[in-house]
């Protein structure tokens, strides 16, 4: 029996088109790895406003200074990906953070903790051919939400702003595993637990002898 009996030419054309489409798309969909974009976090009030000459990957040393920043020196490293897990080369990675005492070099930071004249505090770098960025910095201290009232503390964190043409810019924060203040951090608690996890970096030993925190970032297509 001819199963196509009764079908019009238009029906056949449509069915063949659908079949061809499925045959083309299914294998690709089956092998494509899809990863979720990194959750956004608030920018906060302390994005740097005072221009500085040195914004390189080493935040522990300001060019021309003989002394280095105070605090525990750490490495922060990661890859920037798209949602198909493809590394993004030349992505702009803009990082800023509080110093060893929990103070930002920002005119609006009223925290009485001391400034560190040798801490760079801000870096703007680009990912390499394989999407990697690397920074050397100081482990930031927690800081009070308000300098004048008892309104809680923010856990240790580093702010990131990552951008690449063709992708939505992402503003987020990296946190440190084991920080007891994470349990009360509103910016984390508003996320599902699994999504919080991707913002919390683990400490691992590095061949340099420093502690390394890996923080990968996934951007979504604009
Ligand atoms: Fe902050």
Short mmCIF file of C-alpha atoms and ligand atoms in Angstrom, two decimals:
data_model
loop_
_atom_site.label_atom_id
_atom_site.label_comp_id
_atom_site.label_asym_id
_atom_site.label_seq_id
_atom_site.Cartn_x
_atom_site.Cartn_y
_atom_site.Cartn_z
CA UNK A 1 0.00 0.00 0.00
CA UNK A 2 1.29 3.43 -0.87
CA UNK A 3 1.31 5.31 2.43
CA UNK A 4 1.70 8.59 0.61
CA UNK A 5 -1.61 8.18 -1.18
CA UNK A 6 -3.78 11.18 -0.47
CA UNK A 7 -0.89 13.50 0.36
CA UNK A 8 -0.59 16.63 -1.71
CA UNK A 9 2.70 17.73 -3.18
CA UNK A 10 2.75 20.52 -0.58
CA UNK A 11 2.31 18.00 2.28
CA UNK A 12 5.16 15.91 0.94
CA UNK A 13 7.43 18.88 0.52
CA UNK A 14 6.74 20.00 4.08
CA UNK A 15 7.32 16.53 5.52
CA UNK A 16 10.57 16.10 3.63
CA UNK A 17 11.74 19.53 4.79
CA UNK A 18 10.97 18.66 8.39
CA UNK A 19 12.74 15.32 8.05
CA UNK A 20 15.78 16.95 6.46
CA UNK A 21 15.86 19.54 9.22
CA UNK A 22 15.78 16.93 11.93
CA UNK A 23 18.47 14.91 10.22
CA UNK A 24 20.66 18.01 10.07
CA UNK A 25 20.03 19.34 13.56
CA UNK A 26 19.81 16.29 15.75
CA UNK A 27 23.46 15.14 15.68
CA UNK A 28 24.66 18.69 16.29
CA UNK A 29 22.30 19.14 19.21
CA UNK A 30 23.29 15.77 20.57
CA UNK A 31 27.00 16.63 20.79
CA UNK A 32 26.81 20.34 21.60
CA UNK A 33 27.78 21.03 25.21
CA UNK A 34 25.64 23.75 26.69
CA UNK A 35 26.68 25.50 29.90
CA UNK A 36 24.82 28.09 31.91
CA UNK A 37 25.86 31.73 31.96
CA UNK A 38 27.56 32.89 35.14
CA UNK A 39 25.03 34.56 37.47
CA UNK A 40 25.17 38.33 37.63
CA UNK A 41 25.76 40.18 40.89
CA UNK A 42 25.36 43.83 41.79
CA UNK A 43 28.12 46.18 40.72
CA UNK A 44 28.18 47.80 44.16
CA UNK A 45 29.09 51.41 44.90
CA UNK A 46 32.86 51.18 44.60
CA UNK A 47 33.69 50.73 40.92
CA UNK A 48 36.87 52.79 40.54
CA UNK A 49 36.36 56.42 39.60
CA UNK A 50 39.92 57.67 39.95
CA UNK A 51 41.91 56.84 36.84
CA UNK A 52 45.19 55.03 37.46
CA UNK A 53 48.15 54.38 35.18
CA UNK A 54 48.79 50.83 36.29
CA UNK A 55 45.92 48.40 35.74
CA UNK A 56 47.95 45.31 34.92
CA UNK A 57 47.42 41.76 36.16
CA UNK A 58 49.59 42.17 39.28
CA UNK A 59 47.52 44.06 41.83
CA UNK A 60 50.12 43.52 44.54
CA UNK A 61 52.62 45.89 42.95
CA UNK A 62 52.05 49.38 41.59
CA UNK A 63 54.53 50.28 38.88
CA UNK A 64 57.29 52.46 40.28
CA UNK A 65 56.70 51.49 43.93
CA UNK A 66 59.41 49.67 45.84
CA UNK A 67 56.97 48.17 48.34
CA UNK A 68 54.23 45.67 47.63
CA UNK A 69 50.69 45.48 48.98
CA UNK A 70 49.97 44.25 52.50
CA UNK A 71 48.15 40.95 52.93
CA UNK A 72 47.97 37.35 51.75
CA UNK A 73 49.10 37.16 48.12
CA UNK A 74 46.88 34.90 46.01
CA UNK A 75 46.41 33.98 42.37
CA UNK A 76 43.04 34.15 40.65
CA UNK A 77 42.80 32.38 37.33
CA UNK A 78 40.03 31.30 35.03
CA UNK A 79 38.71 30.86 31.53
CA UNK A 80 36.01 32.88 29.85
CA UNK A 81 33.60 30.79 27.76
CA UNK A 82 30.48 31.14 25.69
CA UNK A 83 27.49 28.93 26.54
CA UNK A 84 28.79 26.24 24.15
CA UNK A 85 31.91 25.98 26.33
CA UNK A 86 34.07 27.61 23.66
CA UNK A 87 36.87 29.75 25.14
CA UNK A 88 36.63 33.46 24.33
CA UNK A 89 39.97 35.02 23.46
CA UNK A 90 40.66 38.71 23.99
CA UNK A 91 37.68 39.17 26.33
CA UNK A 92 38.02 42.21 28.59
CA UNK A 93 38.27 41.28 32.28
CA UNK A 94 37.90 44.24 34.64
CA UNK A 95 38.45 43.45 38.34
CA UNK A 96 38.31 45.61 41.44
CA UNK A 97 38.32 44.82 45.15
CA UNK A 98 38.85 45.95 48.72
CA UNK A 99 42.33 45.72 50.22
CA UNK A 100 43.69 43.58 53.06
CA UNK A 101 41.87 45.81 55.56
CA UNK A 102 38.51 45.79 53.76
CA UNK A 103 38.82 49.30 52.29
CA UNK A 104 38.34 50.45 48.71
CA UNK A 105 40.39 53.28 47.22
CA UNK A 106 37.13 55.05 46.39
CA UNK A 107 36.00 58.47 47.66
CA UNK A 108 32.60 57.07 48.72
CA UNK A 109 34.02 54.32 50.92
CA UNK A 110 33.54 55.62 54.47
CA UNK A 111 34.94 52.50 56.13
CA UNK A 112 37.57 53.79 58.62
CA UNK A 113 39.85 50.83 57.81
CA UNK A 114 43.18 52.01 56.37
CA UNK A 115 44.00 52.47 52.73
CA UNK A 116 47.04 50.65 51.38
CA UNK A 117 49.10 53.01 49.21
CA UNK A 118 50.82 50.04 47.60
CA UNK A 119 47.74 48.10 46.61
CA UNK A 120 46.66 48.53 42.99
CA UNK A 121 43.05 47.50 43.72
CA UNK A 122 41.96 47.57 40.07
CA UNK A 123 43.06 45.61 37.02
CA UNK A 124 41.88 45.55 33.42
CA UNK A 125 43.27 42.71 31.36
CA UNK A 126 42.36 40.54 28.37
CA UNK A 127 42.04 36.79 28.02
CA UNK A 128 44.66 34.92 26.01
CA UNK A 129 44.23 32.71 22.93
CA UNK A 130 42.55 30.02 25.03
CA UNK A 131 40.30 32.33 27.00
CA UNK A 132 42.47 32.40 30.13
CA UNK A 133 43.02 35.35 32.43
CA UNK A 134 45.39 35.46 35.40
CA UNK A 135 45.71 37.94 38.20
CA UNK A 136 47.95 38.17 41.24
CA UNK A 137 46.34 40.00 44.10
CA UNK A 138 45.68 40.23 47.84
CA UNK A 139 42.93 38.24 49.51
CA UNK A 140 40.39 40.97 50.26
CA UNK A 141 39.01 41.36 53.79
CA UNK A 142 35.30 41.42 54.62
CA UNK A 143 33.94 44.92 55.19
CA UNK A 144 30.93 46.46 56.97
CA UNK A 145 27.92 47.35 54.86
CA UNK A 146 27.77 50.67 56.66
CA UNK A 147 30.46 52.65 58.44
CA UNK A 148 27.85 54.24 60.75
CA UNK A 149 25.39 51.46 61.67
CA UNK A 150 25.44 47.79 62.58
CA UNK A 151 23.93 46.49 59.36
CA UNK A 152 26.10 43.47 58.70
CA UNK A 153 29.19 42.59 56.75
CA UNK A 154 29.99 41.61 53.22
CA UNK A 155 32.05 38.43 52.79
CA UNK A 156 35.41 38.49 51.04
CA UNK A 157 34.84 39.02 47.31
CA UNK A 158 36.35 40.28 44.09
CA UNK A 159 34.21 42.21 41.60
CA UNK A 160 34.34 41.28 37.90
CA UNK A 161 33.05 43.05 34.83
CA UNK A 162 33.61 40.94 31.72
CA UNK A 163 32.82 41.96 28.16
CA UNK A 164 33.31 40.79 24.63
CA UNK A 165 31.75 42.07 21.37
CA UNK A 166 28.66 40.01 20.50
CA UNK A 167 28.01 39.04 24.14
CA UNK A 168 26.15 40.59 27.04
CA UNK A 169 28.54 42.22 29.47
CA UNK A 170 28.53 40.45 32.81
CA UNK A 171 28.99 42.04 36.21
CA UNK A 172 29.53 39.48 38.94
CA UNK A 173 31.53 38.66 42.06
CA UNK A 174 33.84 35.84 43.06
CA UNK A 175 33.58 34.62 46.65
CA UNK A 176 35.93 32.43 48.72
CA UNK A 177 35.01 28.93 49.89
CA UNK A 178 34.90 28.61 53.67
CA UNK A 179 34.10 32.25 54.39
CA UNK A 180 31.53 32.10 57.26
CA UNK A 181 29.89 35.29 55.99
CA UNK A 182 28.70 33.48 52.85
CA UNK A 183 25.81 31.96 54.83
CA UNK A 184 24.21 35.39 55.27
CA UNK A 185 25.14 37.04 51.97
CA UNK A 186 21.94 38.30 50.35
CA UNK A 187 23.49 38.46 46.90
CA UNK A 188 24.13 34.72 47.09
CA UNK A 189 20.99 33.65 48.92
CA UNK A 190 18.74 35.06 46.20
CA UNK A 191 20.23 32.48 43.80
CA UNK A 192 19.35 28.75 43.69
CA UNK A 193 21.98 26.77 45.59
CA UNK A 194 23.56 25.24 42.50
CA UNK A 195 23.97 28.69 40.95
CA UNK A 196 25.58 30.07 44.12
CA UNK A 197 28.24 27.39 43.90
CA UNK A 198 29.69 28.67 40.63
CA UNK A 199 30.50 32.00 42.30
CA UNK A 200 32.45 30.41 45.18
CA UNK A 201 36.06 29.58 44.36
CA UNK A 202 38.06 26.82 46.00
CA UNK A 203 41.62 27.26 47.19
CA UNK A 204 44.12 25.00 45.45
CA UNK A 205 47.92 24.91 45.68
CA UNK A 206 49.81 26.38 42.75
CA UNK A 207 53.29 25.46 41.54
CA UNK A 208 54.39 29.00 42.44
CA UNK A 209 53.76 28.23 46.12
CA UNK A 210 50.84 30.67 46.25
CA UNK A 211 47.24 29.67 46.78
CA UNK A 212 45.22 29.66 43.58
CA UNK A 213 41.51 30.33 43.18
CA UNK A 214 40.00 29.32 39.84
CA UNK A 215 37.00 31.28 38.68
CA UNK A 216 35.61 30.53 35.22
CA UNK A 217 33.11 32.85 33.60
CA UNK A 218 30.42 32.08 31.01
CA UNK A 219 29.00 34.88 28.87
CA UNK A 220 25.72 34.76 27.01
CA UNK A 221 25.27 35.86 23.42
CA UNK A 222 23.80 39.35 23.06
FE1 LIG B 1 32.59 45.03 47.09
#
